Amino acid sequence: MATRGDGADKRVSALRENFLSRPLPQPGVREIISASWRRALENHIDADEPDPVFVADHDEESLLVRSARPILDNLCEELAAHPVAVLLTDADGLVVSRRSVDGALNSGLDRISLAPGYSYAEDSIGTNGIGTTLECQQPVLVSGFEHFNSRLAEFECAGVPIYHPVRGNLFGVLDLTSWTGTPGPLLLTLARRTARQIEEAMLSGTGARELALFREYLTSCRRGSGAILAVNEDVVMVNNHARELYDVTDRAALISHAADVAGAAKPVTVLADLPSGVVARLEYRPVYTGSVLAGGVFRVKNHAGAQRTAGPAEAHLPGLAGVSPAWRQTCAAAQAGFTAGSWLVLTGERGSGKTALAQAVARHHSPSGHLIVRDCEGVEDYEAWAAELADEVATATAPAVILRHADTLGTEGMRCLTDLFTAWQSAPPIEAPAWVAVTLGDTPGDSAAGWLMPFFAHTVEVPPLRHRIEDLRPLVPQLLARHARGRDLAPSDACLRQLMRLPWPGNIRQLDRVLAETSRHRHTGTIEVTDLPAECRTITRRQLTQLESLERDAIVRSLSTHHGNKERAAAELGMSRATIYRKIRAFGIVPGA
């Protein structure tokens, strides 16, 4: 292993020790390194033991990785006789690729976890060629003891940012790492050249498609003064006329309609019902780069005489809260089924509000009517259950029937239920329900669909809460009011923002449970982030295991007990300072939690 060990490296080592004992500017240390050391102290990075965050679900087939792969293959062949590792990271400093044929160097990098899946962002590891490049957004060479962590001092790292060739945003980092003593300027020059080659490869692929789409978008904007959209799977462009003519909810609906059409190979015109009541005409023209479809440009106009008047299908439904276009369209579709006299299937994830929507539709159209709600899950004696339901319908006057979790019925249960449906549809109106709705999961089996669908003319998919997250603004006060029972209780802006950051896999049911638990601890006043359960005070990219959830909750509770003091929380939990910082980042525990 080559080591520099010269006077310059010893001098930087001494200056680093001086800085760690007394964090003041050190004459002789480059400003870019000095500033990075200060950030490392602010982030409480361990100066001696590297402990980078590991993310298991990194993207190994991104545009960056695909474009870089042949270039890095060639570079590694050129460097086969030299101890140099070629590393590629995403824009967050997460290593997505490492290549080196030198066994000793690979072993050294493994010891410091400079490997795919680990984050080498500055807030994870301190000063280094990857993280400092991301922070400064310029090429950076970090040599020996210029690294904040002493275990990294045996390496020389040259990092160069990679930018998207069309959008111009920072896309990743190309880093060349070798042993200390390797000529750093040569590494940096080679890294610069390779990064530019990767950008050119990106441009020749998706970048070329986006450039072709952008040019056609500009041409369309120059040709007229109307609303113009340009869309493909990666890009959405909207001109100022579209922003002036349509509010944010209508624009979201336009983009959704455009995305559905943008893969068409030939021009087409479609009509789109917008949440405001306007019907818009979208004239689509595909855009190609060579023989490859790059996306499409849409000229948007209001359909002549198509302003819809607010009718019963757009009236407010009792007991529901939601303002998003997706939720409003779902409610309108459900009501259309009722007014048409058609039985309705509601599909979607558990807890998304399917039963509540069906009940609201029934009560809106028949406030004094009889409503029968039955859960199909857990039924054991299907014949007795079906007979009891038939008797209740026969003794009521034109009731509405809502059956939850109908897809959980087994074959025998489906047979009993469909026999009942057949009897109702052939019976006189006085002996049958006025309306029937069933709820199914988001992926009902083919067997359930085969049994049930012949009886239902309308199917409406209820979107999960994470797809209409803006609905939390009216939902949270409504749900809180149920649990507060007259008490003055409201979320702070910070609390509401934190709730809107979460993925809500359990949907509205999970949100309701969280607010019920919160209201038991906070009786009146303003709910802050620190009042929320531990599960809501973190932001994670993945579903935690049961063990990880217990560990996360323990950290959150200890931080609360010690008023956010991480050192005291670590001591209480028997963790090192480095470990608790790593777990705070890995679990996404928010500041102040």
Short mmCIF file of N, CA and C in Angstrom, two decimals, residues 56-132:
data_model
loop_
_atom_site.label_atom_id
_atom_site.label_comp_id
_atom_site.label_asym_id
_atom_site.label_seq_id
_atom_site.Cartn_x
_atom_site.Cartn_y
_atom_site.Cartn_z
N ALA A 56 -31.05 0.05 1.83
CA ALA A 56 -31.11 -1.22 1.10
C ALA A 56 -31.74 -1.10 -0.28
N ASP A 57 -32.61 -0.10 -0.49
CA ASP A 57 -33.39 -0.05 -1.73
C ASP A 57 -32.86 0.98 -2.72
N HIS A 58 -31.52 1.05 -2.90
CA HIS A 58 -30.98 1.99 -3.87
C HIS A 58 -31.29 1.52 -5.30
N ASP A 59 -31.41 2.49 -6.22
CA ASP A 59 -31.83 2.22 -7.59
C ASP A 59 -30.61 1.84 -8.44
N GLU A 60 -30.56 0.59 -8.87
CA GLU A 60 -29.43 0.12 -9.65
C GLU A 60 -29.68 0.20 -11.16
N GLU A 61 -30.84 0.69 -11.58
CA GLU A 61 -31.16 0.80 -13.00
C GLU A 61 -31.66 2.19 -13.35
N SER A 62 -31.15 3.20 -12.69
CA SER A 62 -31.56 4.58 -12.98
C SER A 62 -30.95 5.03 -14.30
N LEU A 63 -31.40 6.17 -14.80
CA LEU A 63 -30.84 6.75 -16.02
C LEU A 63 -29.34 6.97 -15.86
N LEU A 64 -28.92 7.46 -14.68
CA LEU A 64 -27.50 7.70 -14.44
C LEU A 64 -26.70 6.41 -14.54
N VAL A 65 -27.15 5.36 -13.88
CA VAL A 65 -26.41 4.09 -13.88
C VAL A 65 -26.37 3.50 -15.28
N ARG A 66 -27.51 3.52 -15.98
CA ARG A 66 -27.54 2.95 -17.33
C ARG A 66 -26.61 3.69 -18.28
N SER A 67 -26.61 5.02 -18.19
CA SER A 67 -25.77 5.82 -19.09
C SER A 67 -24.29 5.65 -18.76
N ALA A 68 -23.98 5.50 -17.47
CA ALA A 68 -22.58 5.45 -17.05
C ALA A 68 -21.96 4.07 -17.25
N ARG A 69 -22.77 3.02 -17.30
CA ARG A 69 -22.23 1.66 -17.25
C ARG A 69 -21.16 1.38 -18.31
N PRO A 70 -21.39 1.62 -19.62
CA PRO A 70 -20.33 1.30 -20.60
C PRO A 70 -19.10 2.18 -20.45
N ILE A 71 -19.30 3.42 -20.03
CA ILE A 71 -18.16 4.33 -19.86
C ILE A 71 -17.29 3.87 -18.70
N LEU A 72 -17.92 3.47 -17.61
CA LEU A 72 -17.15 3.01 -16.46
C LEU A 72 -16.49 1.66 -16.74
N ASP A 73 -17.12 0.83 -17.56
CA ASP A 73 -16.49 -0.43 -17.96
C ASP A 73 -15.17 -0.16 -18.68
N ASN A 74 -15.21 0.79 -19.62
CA ASN A 74 -13.99 1.13 -20.36
C ASN A 74 -12.92 1.73 -19.46
N LEU A 75 -13.35 2.60 -18.55
CA LEU A 75 -12.39 3.24 -17.64
C LEU A 75 -11.71 2.20 -16.77
N CYS A 76 -12.48 1.24 -16.27
CA CYS A 76 -11.89 0.21 -15.40
C CYS A 76 -10.87 -0.64 -16.16
N GLU A 77 -11.12 -0.88 -17.44
CA GLU A 77 -10.13 -1.62 -18.24
C GLU A 77 -8.84 -0.81 -18.36
N GLU A 78 -8.96 0.50 -18.53
CA GLU A 78 -7.77 1.35 -18.63
C GLU A 78 -6.99 1.39 -17.32
N LEU A 79 -7.70 1.28 -16.19
CA LEU A 79 -7.06 1.40 -14.88
C LEU A 79 -6.75 0.05 -14.25
N ALA A 80 -6.84 -1.03 -15.03
CA ALA A 80 -6.70 -2.37 -14.45
C ALA A 80 -5.38 -2.57 -13.74
N ALA A 81 -4.32 -1.88 -14.18
CA ALA A 81 -3.00 -2.07 -13.57
C ALA A 81 -2.75 -1.10 -12.42
N HIS A 82 -3.75 -0.30 -12.06
CA HIS A 82 -3.55 0.73 -11.04
C HIS A 82 -4.55 0.53 -9.89
N PRO A 83 -4.15 0.83 -8.66
CA PRO A 83 -5.07 0.70 -7.51
C PRO A 83 -6.00 1.90 -7.41
N VAL A 84 -7.01 1.93 -8.29
CA VAL A 84 -7.98 3.03 -8.31
C VAL A 84 -9.38 2.44 -8.35
N ALA A 85 -10.26 2.92 -7.47
CA ALA A 85 -11.66 2.51 -7.47
C ALA A 85 -12.50 3.59 -8.13
N VAL A 86 -13.41 3.17 -8.96
CA VAL A 86 -14.32 4.09 -9.65
C VAL A 86 -15.69 3.97 -8.99
N LEU A 87 -16.18 5.07 -8.42
CA LEU A 87 -17.45 5.06 -7.68
C LEU A 87 -18.43 6.03 -8.31
N LEU A 88 -19.69 5.60 -8.33
CA LEU A 88 -20.78 6.43 -8.84
C LEU A 88 -21.83 6.55 -7.74
N THR A 89 -22.29 7.77 -7.47
CA THR A 89 -23.33 7.98 -6.47
C THR A 89 -24.49 8.75 -7.07
N ASP A 90 -25.63 8.68 -6.39
CA ASP A 90 -26.76 9.51 -6.81
C ASP A 90 -26.62 10.91 -6.21
N ALA A 91 -27.64 11.72 -6.38
CA ALA A 91 -27.57 13.12 -5.94
C ALA A 91 -27.62 13.27 -4.43
N ASP A 92 -27.90 12.17 -3.70
CA ASP A 92 -27.90 12.20 -2.24
C ASP A 92 -26.62 11.63 -1.65
N GLY A 93 -25.66 11.28 -2.49
CA GLY A 93 -24.41 10.72 -2.00
C GLY A 93 -24.47 9.23 -1.75
N LEU A 94 -25.55 8.56 -2.19
CA LEU A 94 -25.69 7.12 -2.01
C LEU A 94 -24.90 6.40 -3.10
N VAL A 95 -23.96 5.55 -2.70
CA VAL A 95 -23.12 4.84 -3.66
C VAL A 95 -23.97 3.80 -4.39
N VAL A 96 -24.02 3.90 -5.72
CA VAL A 96 -24.81 2.96 -6.51
C VAL A 96 -23.91 2.01 -7.31
N SER A 97 -22.61 2.33 -7.41
CA SER A 97 -21.70 1.46 -8.16
C SER A 97 -20.28 1.67 -7.66
N ARG A 98 -19.53 0.56 -7.53
CA ARG A 98 -18.10 0.63 -7.21
C ARG A 98 -17.37 -0.40 -8.05
N ARG A 99 -16.29 0.02 -8.71
CA ARG A 99 -15.54 -0.89 -9.58
C ARG A 99 -14.05 -0.75 -9.27
N SER A 100 -13.41 -1.86 -9.05
CA SER A 100 -11.96 -1.92 -8.88
C SER A 100 -11.54 -3.37 -8.94
N VAL A 101 -10.38 -3.61 -9.58
CA VAL A 101 -9.88 -4.98 -9.65
C VAL A 101 -8.75 -5.20 -8.66
N ASP A 102 -8.43 -4.17 -7.86
CA ASP A 102 -7.35 -4.26 -6.89
C ASP A 102 -7.91 -4.82 -5.58
N GLY A 103 -7.49 -6.03 -5.20
CA GLY A 103 -8.05 -6.68 -4.01
C GLY A 103 -7.76 -5.93 -2.73
N ALA A 104 -6.53 -5.42 -2.59
CA ALA A 104 -6.17 -4.70 -1.37
C ALA A 104 -6.99 -3.43 -1.22
N LEU A 105 -7.17 -2.72 -2.31
CA LEU A 105 -7.96 -1.49 -2.26
C LEU A 105 -9.42 -1.81 -1.94
N ASN A 106 -9.96 -2.83 -2.55
CA ASN A 106 -11.35 -3.22 -2.25
C ASN A 106 -11.53 -3.56 -0.78
N SER A 107 -10.56 -4.27 -0.21
CA SER A 107 -10.64 -4.60 1.21
C SER A 107 -10.60 -3.35 2.06
N GLY A 108 -9.73 -2.39 1.69
CA GLY A 108 -9.66 -1.14 2.43
C GLY A 108 -10.96 -0.35 2.37
N LEU A 109 -11.57 -0.33 1.19
CA LEU A 109 -12.85 0.40 1.04
C LEU A 109 -13.97 -0.30 1.80
N ASP A 110 -13.94 -1.64 1.82
CA ASP A 110 -14.95 -2.37 2.59
C ASP A 110 -14.86 -2.04 4.08
N ARG A 111 -13.63 -1.84 4.58
CA ARG A 111 -13.46 -1.54 6.00
C ARG A 111 -14.11 -0.22 6.40
N ILE A 112 -14.21 0.72 5.45
CA ILE A 112 -14.85 2.01 5.76
C ILE A 112 -16.25 2.10 5.15
N SER A 113 -16.76 0.97 4.65
CA SER A 113 -18.11 0.90 4.07
C SER A 113 -18.31 1.86 2.91
N LEU A 114 -17.25 2.08 2.12
CA LEU A 114 -17.41 2.86 0.89
C LEU A 114 -17.78 1.85 -0.20
N ALA A 115 -19.07 1.52 -0.22
CA ALA A 115 -19.57 0.43 -1.05
C ALA A 115 -21.02 0.73 -1.43
N PRO A 116 -21.53 0.06 -2.46
CA PRO A 116 -22.92 0.29 -2.88
C PRO A 116 -23.91 0.14 -1.73
N GLY A 117 -24.84 1.07 -1.67
CA GLY A 117 -25.86 1.07 -0.63
C GLY A 117 -25.56 1.98 0.53
N TYR A 118 -24.31 2.44 0.67
CA TYR A 118 -23.94 3.31 1.78
C TYR A 118 -23.90 4.77 1.32
N SER A 119 -24.32 5.65 2.22
CA SER A 119 -24.33 7.08 1.92
C SER A 119 -23.02 7.71 2.37
N TYR A 120 -22.38 8.39 1.44
CA TYR A 120 -21.18 9.16 1.76
C TYR A 120 -21.45 10.65 1.66
N ALA A 121 -22.70 11.04 1.92
CA ALA A 121 -23.02 12.46 2.06
C ALA A 121 -22.30 13.01 3.29
N GLU A 122 -22.06 14.31 3.31
CA GLU A 122 -21.33 14.91 4.43
C GLU A 122 -22.03 14.69 5.76
N ASP A 123 -23.36 14.74 5.78
CA ASP A 123 -24.05 14.58 7.05
C ASP A 123 -24.06 13.13 7.52
N SER A 124 -23.44 12.24 6.73
CA SER A 124 -23.31 10.84 7.13
C SER A 124 -21.89 10.50 7.53
N ILE A 125 -20.88 11.12 6.86
CA ILE A 125 -19.49 10.68 7.06
C ILE A 125 -18.52 11.84 7.21
N GLY A 126 -18.96 13.09 7.00
CA GLY A 126 -18.04 14.22 7.10
C GLY A 126 -17.32 14.48 5.79
N THR A 127 -16.23 15.24 5.85
CA THR A 127 -15.48 15.66 4.67
C THR A 127 -14.99 14.45 3.88
N ASN A 128 -15.34 14.39 2.59
CA ASN A 128 -14.86 13.33 1.70
C ASN A 128 -15.13 13.75 0.27
N GLY A 129 -14.54 13.04 -0.68
CA GLY A 129 -14.64 13.45 -2.07
C GLY A 129 -16.03 13.43 -2.64
N ILE A 130 -16.92 12.60 -2.08
CA ILE A 130 -18.29 12.52 -2.57
C ILE A 130 -19.16 13.59 -1.91
N GLY A 131 -19.24 13.52 -0.57
CA GLY A 131 -20.13 14.43 0.14
C GLY A 131 -19.76 15.89 -0.03
N THR A 132 -18.48 16.20 -0.02
CA THR A 132 -18.06 17.60 -0.14
C THR A 132 -18.30 18.11 -1.56
#
